[in-house]
Amino acid sequence: IKRATVHISGLGVFEMFLNGKRVSDEVLATAPTDYNKSVLYNTYDVTSMLQKGQNAVGIAQGTGRYYNMRQTYKPWKVPTFGYPKSRMILIMEYADGTTETVVTKDNWKLNADGPVRSNNEYNGEEYDSRKELNGWAEVGYNDSKWDNAQRVRFPEGKVRAQMMPGMRVVESLKVQKITPLGNKFILDIGQNIAGWLRIKVRGNAGDSVVLRFAETLQPTGELYTENLRSARQTDVFILKGDPKGEEWAPAFVYHGFRYVEVSGLKYTPLAVDFTAEVVSDKMEQTGKLETSNDVLNQVLKNAWWGILDNYKGMPVDCPQRDERQPWLGDRTMGAWGESYLFDNQRLYTKWTTDITDAQRHDGCIPDVAPNYLTYYTDNVTWPAALPMVSDMLYTHFSDKKPIEDNYPAIKKWMAHMEKNYLSADYLMTKDEYGDWCVPPEDLKMIHSQDPFRKTDGTLISTAYYYKLLGVMTRFAKLQGLKNDAKSFNVLADKMKDAFNTKFFRADSLFYGNNNTTSNLLPLAFGIVPKQYVDIIAKRVLYNTVPANTVSQIGTGDLNIGCGVIGIQFLLRELSKMGRADVAFALASNNKYPSWGYMASNGATTIWELWNGNTADPRMNSGSHVMLLGDLLTWTYQNLGGIKSDYYKVAFKHIILKPDFSIPDLEFVNALYETPYGKVVSNWKKNLTKLHWEVTIPVNSTAEIHLPNGKIQKIGSGMYTFDVDFPQNKAIVTNEFL
């Protein structure tokens, strides 16, 4: 045999074996899609796994997203595609030039009475080791009592190759603490993760070990599970009674957890009996950033874990409760910040296809894609993820194909919104969620009822649509579509005038009701007339740091007054107006509402709510990313100073412009792996001197923005910049070119 290749699509999730060994370390394959539109297949090189003579192929399957996890909840909103099914072809190429194929057909055998008794992503997996079929995927196994496999209807979706690496066990964590609790034991992993627990246990045949998973504990030490809603998050392992002990981990589910309740053991376990295995899409880490501030460092660590937890063949909102859905609005700008941490190009390229697959015939794009929850609300802000993510893939990775592929769908959606919701006076009148999850007036509330905290929906949707017209103008120009670009510009001008006519209070010089988001969106999107930019910037500033130090939003003297919409732009706009010190204070603050407040209250990821430790349990996800907003983008672009030129994309030309002026920040070490190579920006300062070390990769150029306002053009190489603050003189050393 010269080469052997297998192509397999196992719906919902599968593990494939060749001569008793798994053909890949990929888990929970294949990546989820809308199976009525797209069916992915995986490809593996199995040349080294074949043996002379006979060989055996076996496929184990779970339900995954193919047979939906919730059958009793709003059936019109939760699609089910069918029972698990497989299609596989094994192609063997011989040295003499001939080929031989093995394919799935009705001469295969099937057994539904194996050790996996049930599997459901929300509820968990039950495994009875007494039912194990030893050697079932090896040559010589007697399958005479198995059923004959049947040919079934093929899914309607287009068959496409999975172009991303898929999920793996990417980290293994040890148990930090075991606490006895009655006849149970509570394990503390020390980190909120998404994955499963691998166990080594012993007992009699028929004994059951029950594993229950949760993110937090009650004051009594019991698991806190109210925020899981109906998800059971429970695995059951039934022993066969092997005196040497038994090892097990589930194959077809995952859980979001930090704590595990273990029951059914008749002895006190040791920490070494358990390993927490983190499951996420496999991708390279692209960035690292460390500062002199411990609070911000912990927040960045929490963000890293939160993003890792929620990459599951698609970006999902949470890994623990009965939701775990790919909500678009969570990633509209979040995807930009995530790309500073992970090489997420292929994941997000796949996701844009999921979104276009979910587009309705009239152009409407849903708020969730793949549309495992059917929400076609004709919203603006959530579907904006499609053009915004496509823009990110081009700007950060120089991948223009998502723009080209998705342009017709985006244009159709824009036209649908214009036709149905653009008023005669050029205002976009449709909004669904407002500034979702703004800090409420009562710490026990989820959504604020205070009119000041609420931002007018038409203001939000009109501002967003104006922003997207600019994005579409860029897309049109990239493709040489001059007429499209002109049309987008003409409409944008009309909407800008309409926005200012409707929402700008000329008598008081603010927008809307003068809350943070009402002023922030027109400022960030370039809607504010030039003569009023400074005053609108001050409105945003004074809502964040009130002049009398008593906020209209909270009780401290620093306040985030935004929900999901506003927080995507707040920090960068503060830096743009020359108040990087305020942006840094927000990013490193540990008082409510802030990311540091979450960390100071025990969070090791990012919460769904600013008040996630006090609000209604129904929305107290402990691992969410939607409130990260532009935090990651700001830290890399404004603290590390690493930003790609918007026109010389993928960091071909790098703009290095850190905010050195922040008084309480002594050093920043930032690294980012661009498509051209590694960029380094490490700086440290005291009251009199700045020392800045920079590395520019080969085939890239950069512009260095020094504290004295001078800009220096440089090429690839390693540089040091030493600046004497009193004289503002800079000494540059080029170590090599």
XYZ file of C-alpha atoms in Angstrom:
737
model
C 0.000 0.000 0.000
C 1.338 3.382 -1.038
C -1.308 5.453 0.694
C -4.592 4.885 2.509
C -7.066 7.701 3.087
C -10.425 7.629 4.802
C -13.218 10.148 4.276
C -16.003 9.938 6.819
C -19.099 11.842 7.833
C -20.588 10.567 11.067
C -23.761 12.377 12.125
C -24.114 13.578 14.875
C -20.640 12.745 16.390
C -18.373 9.762 15.855
C -15.189 7.937 16.695
C -13.638 5.753 14.005
C -11.399 2.758 14.683
C -9.061 0.787 12.445
C -7.866 -2.522 13.824
C -9.022 -1.478 17.274
C -7.247 1.893 17.323
C -8.749 5.327 16.836
C -7.815 6.894 13.521
C -7.493 10.368 15.051
C -7.294 12.178 18.368
C -10.075 14.490 17.181
C -13.078 14.433 19.504
C -16.748 15.253 19.013
C -16.287 15.070 15.242
C -17.699 16.175 12.853
C -18.105 19.926 13.442
C -21.788 20.880 13.775
C -23.721 22.463 10.898
C -27.271 22.949 9.685
C -27.432 19.453 8.213
C -30.168 20.475 5.799
C -27.678 22.861 4.207
C -24.165 21.488 4.858
C -22.826 18.068 5.806
C -19.126 18.005 6.654
C -16.780 15.076 6.320
C -13.380 14.427 7.876
C -10.324 13.067 6.120
C -7.558 11.041 7.769
C -4.381 9.411 6.521
C -4.493 5.822 7.852
C -1.642 4.335 5.823
C 0.386 3.336 8.891
C -2.622 1.764 10.608
C -3.282 -0.920 8.015
C -1.781 -4.371 8.480
C -1.026 -7.228 6.128
C -3.917 -9.585 5.603
C -7.289 -8.746 7.058
C -8.229 -5.398 8.570
C -11.246 -4.273 10.575
C -13.060 -0.927 10.503
C -15.481 0.250 13.191
C -17.466 3.430 13.817
C -18.990 4.428 17.161
C -21.624 7.147 17.073
C -23.370 9.547 19.379
C -26.271 11.893 18.821
C -24.460 15.233 18.918
C -26.473 18.063 17.380
C -28.057 15.791 14.807
C -30.678 14.479 17.206
C -31.381 17.595 19.182
C -30.632 17.791 22.900
C -34.028 19.198 23.872
C -37.160 17.454 22.643
C -39.780 19.076 24.880
C -38.777 22.761 24.574
C -40.500 24.913 21.943
C -40.407 22.280 19.180
C -40.995 24.939 16.525
C -37.723 26.572 17.587
C -35.563 23.456 18.049
C -34.957 21.430 14.869
C -34.152 17.724 14.933
C -32.498 16.195 11.877
C -32.712 12.465 12.575
C -30.957 9.503 14.134
C -27.166 9.047 13.926
C -25.878 7.791 10.598
C -22.549 7.377 8.822
C -21.057 7.440 5.399
C -17.437 6.428 4.849
C -15.067 5.565 2.052
C -11.588 4.117 2.620
C -9.348 4.481 -0.441
C -6.223 2.312 -0.629
C -3.670 3.198 -3.302
C -1.212 0.407 -4.130
C 2.338 0.766 -5.319
C 1.409 -0.766 -8.702
C -0.981 2.115 -9.368
C -4.225 0.296 -8.635
C -6.730 1.294 -5.976
C -9.215 -0.475 -3.766
C -12.084 1.035 -1.788
C -14.079 0.020 1.249
C -17.376 1.839 1.696
C -20.257 1.793 4.146
C -23.163 -0.215 2.769
C -25.695 -2.786 3.879
C -23.165 -5.589 4.306
C -21.888 -3.813 7.416
C -23.086 -4.843 10.884
C -24.684 -2.658 13.544
C -25.133 -2.967 17.308
C -27.131 -0.535 19.414
C -26.639 -2.494 22.636
C -23.125 -1.435 23.578
C -21.768 0.239 26.716
C -22.920 3.777 25.857
C -26.484 3.619 27.125
C -27.342 7.265 26.474
C -25.630 10.464 25.429
C -26.966 13.993 25.339
C -24.866 17.156 25.253
C -26.995 18.841 27.908
C -27.608 15.877 30.167
C -24.456 13.779 29.952
C -23.393 10.253 29.076
C -24.237 6.954 30.741
C -21.739 4.148 30.231
C -22.106 0.541 31.404
C -18.732 -1.151 31.205
C -20.411 -4.536 31.659
C -21.752 -4.096 28.137
C -18.358 -3.489 26.556
C -17.831 -5.318 23.274
C -14.192 -6.261 23.649
C -12.364 -6.351 20.338
C -15.408 -5.182 18.383
C -13.284 -3.175 15.905
C -10.599 -5.839 15.493
C -10.167 -8.694 13.045
C -11.802 -11.912 14.217
C -14.586 -10.397 16.302
C -17.788 -12.432 16.105
C -20.538 -10.078 14.987
C -22.962 -12.793 13.910
C -25.579 -11.660 16.437
C -25.380 -8.044 15.309
C -28.048 -6.511 13.084
C -27.487 -5.754 9.448
C -26.878 -2.077 8.775
C -29.474 -0.356 6.621
C -29.172 2.189 3.882
C -31.071 5.295 4.969
C -31.984 8.608 3.443
C -29.003 10.874 2.963
C -29.112 14.309 4.649
C -30.172 17.058 2.301
C -27.194 19.336 2.923
C -24.324 19.821 0.516
C -21.372 17.575 1.362
C -18.234 19.568 2.062
C -14.844 18.852 3.595
C -14.219 20.046 7.138
C -11.463 22.591 6.597
C -10.665 23.135 10.265
C -8.669 20.842 12.575
C -11.670 20.106 14.781
C -11.845 19.621 18.523
C -9.204 17.962 20.652
C -8.306 17.535 24.298
C -6.149 20.649 24.407
C -5.286 20.774 28.132
C -5.247 18.378 31.080
C -5.706 19.774 34.594
C -5.202 18.158 37.960
C -7.728 18.244 40.762
C -6.688 20.933 43.241
C -8.848 19.890 46.172
C -11.161 17.059 47.281
C -13.761 17.827 49.947
C -15.874 15.052 51.538
C -19.559 15.966 51.742
C -21.645 13.243 53.385
C -21.229 10.162 51.225
C -20.072 12.304 48.279
C -16.896 14.094 47.312
C -16.580 17.568 45.769
C -13.648 18.008 43.402
C -12.286 21.472 42.691
C -10.388 21.757 39.412
C -9.371 25.335 40.205
C -10.429 26.578 36.768
C -13.779 26.833 34.998
C -13.397 24.707 31.860
C -15.352 22.948 29.134
C -14.627 19.276 28.697
C -14.961 16.202 30.848
C -13.492 14.313 33.776
C -11.372 11.222 33.195
C -11.710 8.871 36.147
C -9.831 5.872 37.537
C -12.084 3.988 39.934
C -12.615 0.544 41.427
C -15.634 -1.305 42.774
C -17.932 -4.250 42.321
C -19.739 -5.152 39.125
C -22.878 -3.055 38.877
C -21.655 -0.251 41.127
C -22.432 3.186 39.677
C -20.185 6.224 39.895
C -22.190 9.375 39.310
C -20.468 12.593 38.235
C -22.360 15.883 38.456
C -20.806 19.069 37.100
C -21.197 22.728 38.062
C -19.385 26.050 37.793
C -19.832 27.200 41.382
C -20.785 25.979 44.842
C -23.508 26.928 47.265
C -22.465 28.261 50.698
C -23.166 24.738 52.033
C -20.512 23.284 49.755
C -23.105 21.604 47.521
C -23.068 22.186 43.762
C -24.861 25.293 42.526
C -26.931 24.098 39.555
C -29.776 26.599 39.200
C -27.966 28.378 36.385
C -27.882 25.132 34.378
C -31.639 25.397 33.875
C -32.794 21.963 32.652
C -29.344 20.633 31.730
C -28.483 17.704 34.019
C -24.727 17.743 33.290
C -24.431 14.271 34.820
C -22.302 11.322 33.723
C -22.895 7.797 35.022
C -20.251 5.072 34.900
C -21.300 1.535 35.785
C -18.411 -0.715 36.744
C -17.790 -4.221 35.519
C -15.845 -5.111 38.649
C -12.257 -5.352 37.378
C -10.075 -5.766 40.521
C -7.296 -3.750 38.832
C -9.603 -0.754 38.571
C -11.257 0.871 35.580
C -10.563 4.052 33.623
C -13.186 6.006 31.711
C -14.079 9.322 30.111
C -17.136 10.118 27.992
C -16.864 10.217 24.207
C -19.953 12.066 23.025
C -20.640 14.904 25.479
C -18.865 17.760 27.212
C -19.582 19.837 30.303
C -18.897 23.360 31.533
C -17.536 23.100 35.065
C -15.021 23.837 37.752
C -16.517 21.531 40.376
C -17.515 17.868 40.174
C -19.620 15.961 42.665
C -18.586 12.300 42.774
C -20.913 9.786 44.380
C -21.089 5.982 44.466
C -17.526 5.327 45.603
C -17.051 3.084 48.628
C -13.650 4.536 49.453
C -11.972 7.938 49.700
C -10.456 8.813 46.310
C -7.177 10.565 45.637
C -6.637 13.570 43.411
C -4.555 11.442 41.038
C -7.663 9.353 40.308
C -9.102 12.228 38.277
C -7.982 14.362 35.351
C -9.981 17.248 33.950
C -9.602 17.256 30.165
C -10.269 20.529 28.367
C -11.998 20.187 24.997
C -11.810 22.931 22.383
C -11.083 23.507 18.717
C -7.422 22.954 18.039
C -5.704 26.152 16.987
C -2.415 27.861 17.598
C -2.161 30.557 20.238
C -1.264 33.746 18.388
C -0.804 36.293 21.146
C 0.464 36.840 24.666
C 0.239 40.021 26.673
C 1.414 40.758 30.199
C 1.291 44.027 32.114
C 2.482 45.367 35.438
C -1.112 45.249 36.719
C -2.168 41.999 38.408
C -5.910 42.626 38.071
C -5.696 43.153 34.317
C -3.455 40.102 33.954
C -6.073 37.961 35.703
C -8.833 39.428 33.537
C -6.858 38.555 30.408
C -6.339 35.029 31.711
C -10.069 34.726 32.379
C -10.794 35.938 28.866
C -8.416 33.357 27.383
C -10.174 30.532 29.220
C -13.641 31.831 28.392
C -12.873 31.913 24.678
C -11.246 28.477 24.752
C -14.277 27.033 26.565
C -16.660 28.333 23.917
C -14.977 27.132 20.720
C -16.956 24.005 19.825
C -16.775 23.617 16.052
C -18.509 26.990 16.091
C -18.334 29.862 18.578
C -21.012 29.259 21.231
C -22.306 31.467 24.008
C -21.767 29.146 26.977
C -20.677 25.547 27.676
C -22.791 24.570 30.676
C -26.553 25.184 30.604
C -29.287 24.009 28.214
C -28.313 26.563 25.558
C -24.735 26.447 24.186
C -25.821 28.234 21.062
C -23.876 30.163 18.397
C -25.418 33.593 19.014
C -24.132 36.036 16.428
C -24.177 39.171 18.562
C -21.614 37.782 21.007
C -18.921 37.865 18.312
C -19.671 40.975 16.220
C -16.528 42.706 17.502
C -15.454 39.969 19.880
C -14.034 37.934 16.995
C -11.491 40.702 16.379
C -10.161 40.495 19.925
C -10.207 36.693 19.922
C -7.968 36.645 16.844
C -5.243 38.281 18.935
C -5.253 35.182 21.148
C -5.980 32.320 18.751
C -5.505 31.553 15.069
C -9.265 31.353 14.587
C -9.281 32.003 10.835
C -10.605 28.609 9.773
C -13.145 28.404 12.594
C -14.634 31.773 11.724
C -14.519 31.129 7.983
C -16.566 27.996 8.623
C -18.943 29.967 10.824
C -19.629 32.561 8.132
C -20.785 29.669 5.955
C -23.033 28.520 8.794
C -24.560 31.999 8.840
C -25.177 32.160 5.091
C -26.613 28.631 5.249
C -29.112 29.931 7.801
C -30.200 32.898 5.687
C -33.880 32.813 4.803
C -35.013 33.075 1.171
C -36.178 36.675 1.693
C -32.726 37.725 2.941
C -33.355 37.610 6.694
C -30.388 36.383 8.752
C -31.161 34.814 12.145
C -29.626 35.702 15.490
C -28.331 32.126 15.960
C -26.399 30.186 13.304
C -26.409 27.295 12.693
C -30.052 27.880 13.573
C -30.410 25.279 16.316
C -32.636 27.899 17.935
C -34.855 29.491 15.326
C -34.688 33.248 15.954
C -35.438 35.201 12.772
C -36.166 38.510 14.495
C -35.012 40.854 11.707
C -32.527 42.355 14.103
C -29.603 44.501 12.877
C -26.960 44.176 15.574
C -26.737 40.391 15.818
C -26.610 39.551 12.060
C -24.009 42.309 11.737
C -21.585 39.582 12.809
C -21.489 38.259 9.230
C -20.020 41.382 7.606
C -17.959 42.276 10.683
C -16.361 38.828 10.954
C -15.726 38.745 7.204
C -13.985 42.106 7.599
C -11.883 40.730 10.456
C -10.792 37.707 8.403
C -9.533 40.036 5.694
C -7.961 42.666 7.958
C -6.163 40.262 10.282
C -5.505 37.287 7.987
C -5.605 38.751 4.433
C -8.334 36.237 3.607
C -10.581 37.937 1.058
C -12.534 34.822 0.158
C -15.117 35.179 2.967
C -15.873 38.682 1.662
C -16.267 37.398 -1.885
C -18.282 34.344 -0.851
C -20.528 36.156 1.629
C -21.010 39.422 -0.248
C -24.190 38.334 -2.093
C -25.762 37.124 1.175
C -24.829 40.289 3.071
C -26.050 42.514 0.254
C -29.336 40.580 0.149
C -29.745 40.975 3.906
C -28.963 44.704 3.755
C -31.545 45.097 1.002
C -34.094 43.128 3.032
C -33.606 45.401 6.038
C -33.748 48.535 3.875
C -36.932 47.414 2.132
C -38.796 46.425 5.276
C -37.514 48.674 8.053
C -35.919 51.823 6.643
C -38.360 54.667 7.248
C -39.130 57.416 4.781
C -36.819 59.703 6.741
C -33.920 57.186 6.535
C -33.990 55.700 10.034
C -33.601 51.958 10.609
C -36.571 51.167 12.812
C -35.993 47.510 13.769
C -34.060 46.444 16.851
C -34.625 43.390 19.038
C -32.305 43.423 22.039
C -31.223 47.000 22.692
C -27.942 47.387 24.591
C -28.275 43.866 25.974
C -27.280 43.305 29.610
C -26.433 46.878 30.568
C -25.613 47.046 34.321
C -29.048 47.275 36.012
C -30.095 49.563 38.837
C -30.619 46.604 41.176
C -27.933 43.941 41.573
C -30.617 41.243 41.597
C -32.005 42.270 38.210
C -31.039 40.913 34.813
C -32.370 43.713 32.621
C -32.603 47.308 33.665
C -35.962 49.069 33.793
C -34.366 52.495 34.266
C -35.132 54.632 31.185
C -31.728 56.339 31.423
C -29.881 53.042 31.113
C -31.895 51.971 28.082
C -30.720 53.064 24.643
C -33.298 53.774 21.948
C -33.528 50.789 19.589
C -33.847 52.935 16.477
C -30.718 54.849 17.506
C -28.808 51.581 17.824
C -30.064 50.016 14.600
C -29.613 53.187 12.539
C -26.062 53.697 13.818
C -25.196 50.060 13.154
C -26.692 50.061 9.680
C -24.705 53.215 8.874
C -21.551 51.481 10.100
C -22.299 48.436 7.945
C -22.805 50.604 4.853
C -19.189 51.677 5.320
C -18.082 48.057 5.633
C -20.015 47.145 2.492
C -18.443 50.058 0.644
C -15.075 48.573 1.455
C -16.179 45.131 0.295
C -17.534 46.549 -2.974
C -14.332 48.460 -3.711
C -12.213 45.369 -3.022
C -14.158 43.569 -5.726
C -14.266 46.442 -8.189
C -18.015 46.931 -7.765
C -18.046 50.700 -8.215
C -21.801 51.086 -8.617
C -22.452 49.157 -5.404
C -19.915 51.264 -3.524
C -21.560 54.454 -4.795
C -25.035 53.251 -3.756
C -23.846 52.369 -0.265
C -22.192 55.778 0.109
C -25.269 57.676 -1.054
C -27.512 55.849 1.421
C -24.946 56.291 4.215
C -24.912 60.069 3.722
C -28.702 60.216 3.943
C -28.786 58.052 7.067
C -26.073 60.105 8.740
C -28.071 63.286 8.233
C -31.252 61.576 9.401
C -29.524 60.217 12.496
C -28.273 63.626 13.546
C -31.634 65.234 12.826
C -33.470 62.676 14.948
C -31.130 61.955 17.830
C -28.766 64.895 18.292
C -30.063 67.300 20.931
C -28.728 70.591 19.600
C -29.972 72.497 22.640
C -28.105 70.251 25.092
C -25.363 68.818 22.842
C -25.854 65.086 23.364
C -27.435 62.112 21.599
C -30.554 60.193 22.592
C -31.038 60.240 26.350
C -27.360 61.093 26.973
C -26.375 57.687 28.326
C -23.020 56.157 27.440
C -24.090 54.016 24.487
C -26.288 56.731 22.951
C -23.262 59.026 22.658
C -20.680 56.318 22.074
C -22.102 54.771 18.895
C -22.241 57.970 16.807
C -18.782 58.877 18.115
C -17.271 55.478 17.241
C -18.976 55.296 13.833
C -18.018 58.780 12.655
C -21.556 60.168 12.669
C -20.902 63.164 14.943
C -20.357 66.468 13.088
C -16.747 67.540 13.416
C -17.489 70.607 15.536
C -19.238 68.491 18.187
C -16.817 65.552 18.448
C -15.051 66.895 21.539
C -18.235 67.596 23.469
C -19.750 64.180 22.647
C -16.480 62.556 23.702
C -16.775 64.394 27.013
C -20.325 63.093 27.418
C -18.995 59.546 27.180
C -16.171 60.407 29.552
C -18.403 62.039 32.167
C -20.792 59.105 32.166
C -17.782 56.885 32.854
C -16.028 59.154 35.352
C -18.691 61.579 36.618
C -17.433 65.014 37.552
C -18.945 64.719 41.041
C -17.574 61.137 41.344
C -21.095 59.812 41.900
C -22.147 57.804 38.856
C -25.593 57.655 37.355
C -24.947 53.955 36.724
C -23.455 52.614 39.925
C -22.013 53.753 43.210
C -18.305 54.039 42.491
C -16.323 56.729 40.725
C -15.566 54.509 37.715
C -18.434 52.924 35.851
C -19.100 50.898 32.750
C -22.488 52.110 31.566
C -22.751 49.761 28.586
C -24.159 46.407 27.718
C -23.117 44.178 24.830
C -23.485 46.909 22.192
C -21.636 49.802 23.783
C -18.852 47.788 25.386
C -17.609 46.791 21.929
C -16.267 50.321 21.396
C -15.854 51.970 24.800
C -12.181 51.436 25.626
C -10.842 52.328 22.192
C -12.924 55.495 22.051
C -11.641 56.561 25.457
C -8.086 56.106 24.210
C -8.898 57.940 20.996
C -10.072 60.969 22.976
C -6.782 60.978 24.904
C -8.112 59.274 28.027
C -6.278 55.968 27.922
C -5.893 56.387 31.673
C -9.657 56.028 32.082
C -9.784 53.046 29.732
C -7.014 51.402 31.725
C -8.778 52.170 35.003
C -11.893 50.411 33.700
C -9.896 47.436 32.457
C -8.000 47.043 35.739
C -10.796 48.000 38.131
C -12.124 45.389 40.567
C -15.247 47.273 41.626
C -18.683 46.647 40.164
C -19.327 46.778 37.260
C -16.073 45.501 35.752
C -14.225 42.433 34.550
C -12.014 42.741 37.627
C -15.107 42.572 39.827
C -15.819 39.170 38.323
C -12.281 38.007 39.055
C -12.330 39.398 42.600
C -15.468 37.352 43.224
C -13.808 34.093 42.222
C -14.430 34.020 38.475
C -11.828 32.241 36.355
C -13.698 33.014 33.124
C -15.983 35.897 32.072
C -19.574 36.087 33.312
C -22.665 36.571 31.193
C -23.757 39.494 33.383
C -21.828 42.293 35.055
C -23.706 41.253 38.220
C -23.423 37.537 37.521
C -22.999 36.618 41.195
C -26.230 38.255 42.344
C -28.762 38.241 39.492
C -31.448 35.711 38.608
C -29.890 32.248 38.111
C -31.493 31.864 34.684
C -28.830 34.106 33.189
C -25.906 33.499 35.467
C -23.607 31.738 33.070
C -20.131 31.732 34.541
C -18.415 31.257 31.177
C -19.489 33.769 28.549
C -17.581 36.109 26.251
C -20.154 38.631 25.034
C -19.238 41.288 27.629
C -15.561 41.257 26.660
C -16.413 43.864 24.044
C -13.253 45.532 22.759
C -11.153 44.715 25.841
C -8.780 42.342 24.026
C -8.544 44.507 20.929
C -7.781 47.504 23.130
C -5.095 45.747 25.173
C -3.211 44.580 22.093
C -3.710 47.728 20.021
C -3.485 50.412 22.701
C -1.324 48.868 25.428
C 0.876 46.618 23.321
C 0.421 49.023 20.426
C 0.096 46.271 17.788
C -2.394 47.107 15.060
C -2.648 46.266 11.378
C -2.966 49.019 8.835
C -6.564 48.871 7.572
C -5.430 48.908 3.941
C -2.129 46.984 4.070
C -3.853 44.115 5.791
C -2.725 41.099 7.810
C -0.047 43.227 9.515
C 1.845 43.741 6.285
C 2.184 47.287 7.598
C 2.056 47.492 11.390
C 1.051 50.541 13.374
C 2.875 50.491 16.711
C 1.303 53.110 18.947
C 1.105 52.139 22.638
C -0.539 54.437 25.171
C 2.592 55.274 27.170
C 0.775 58.037 29.035
C -1.067 55.778 31.499
C 0.412 56.777 34.884
C -0.134 53.501 36.733
C 1.185 51.199 34.023
C 4.893 50.428 34.363
C 5.410 47.819 31.652
C 3.691 45.856 28.894
C 5.074 42.799 27.135
C 3.079 41.999 24.005
C 3.632 39.369 21.344
C 1.510 38.575 18.320
C 2.091 36.001 15.589
C 0.961 37.628 12.342
C 0.675 35.776 9.011
C 4.113 37.247 8.214
C 5.757 36.336 11.501
C 6.131 37.447 15.080
C 5.612 41.028 16.232
C 7.012 41.974 19.637
C 6.334 45.172 21.532
C 7.849 45.213 25.031
C 8.105 48.458 26.906
C 8.793 49.655 30.422
C 8.956 53.124 31.892
C 9.411 55.172 35.009
C 8.981 58.889 35.594
C 11.989 59.823 33.502
C 12.680 57.104 30.925
C 11.004 54.785 28.480
C 12.682 51.660 27.115
C 10.879 50.024 24.189
C 11.902 46.865 22.361
C 10.278 46.080 19.023
C 10.516 43.185 16.577
C 9.090 43.450 13.057
C 8.804 40.275 10.952
C 10.362 39.771 7.536
C 8.428 41.264 4.595
C 6.559 43.659 6.891
C 7.005 47.355 7.567
C 5.941 49.420 10.541
C 5.475 52.931 11.772
C 6.619 53.699 15.296
C 4.699 56.353 17.203
C 6.998 57.848 19.824
C 5.784 59.723 22.933
C 6.971 63.024 21.473
C 4.516 62.658 18.610
C 7.112 61.765 16.001
C 6.507 58.830 13.667
C 9.396 56.731 12.430
C 9.149 54.308 9.511
C 11.024 51.021 9.966
C 11.407 47.681 8.203
C 11.911 44.161 9.500
C 14.339 43.690 12.357
C 14.802 44.177 16.085
C 14.886 47.699 17.494
C 15.216 49.432 20.826
C 13.910 52.917 21.579
C 15.099 54.783 24.639
C 13.232 57.998 25.398
C 14.208 60.595 27.981
C 10.872 62.095 29.055
C 11.995 65.547 30.316
C 13.740 66.358 27.038
C 11.529 63.989 25.025
C 14.589 62.845 23.092
C 14.668 59.409 21.538
C 17.690 57.194 20.877
C 17.046 54.365 18.410
C 19.127 51.219 18.087
C 18.610 48.818 15.183
C 20.078 45.523 16.331
C 19.841 43.818 12.952
C 17.978 44.050 9.666
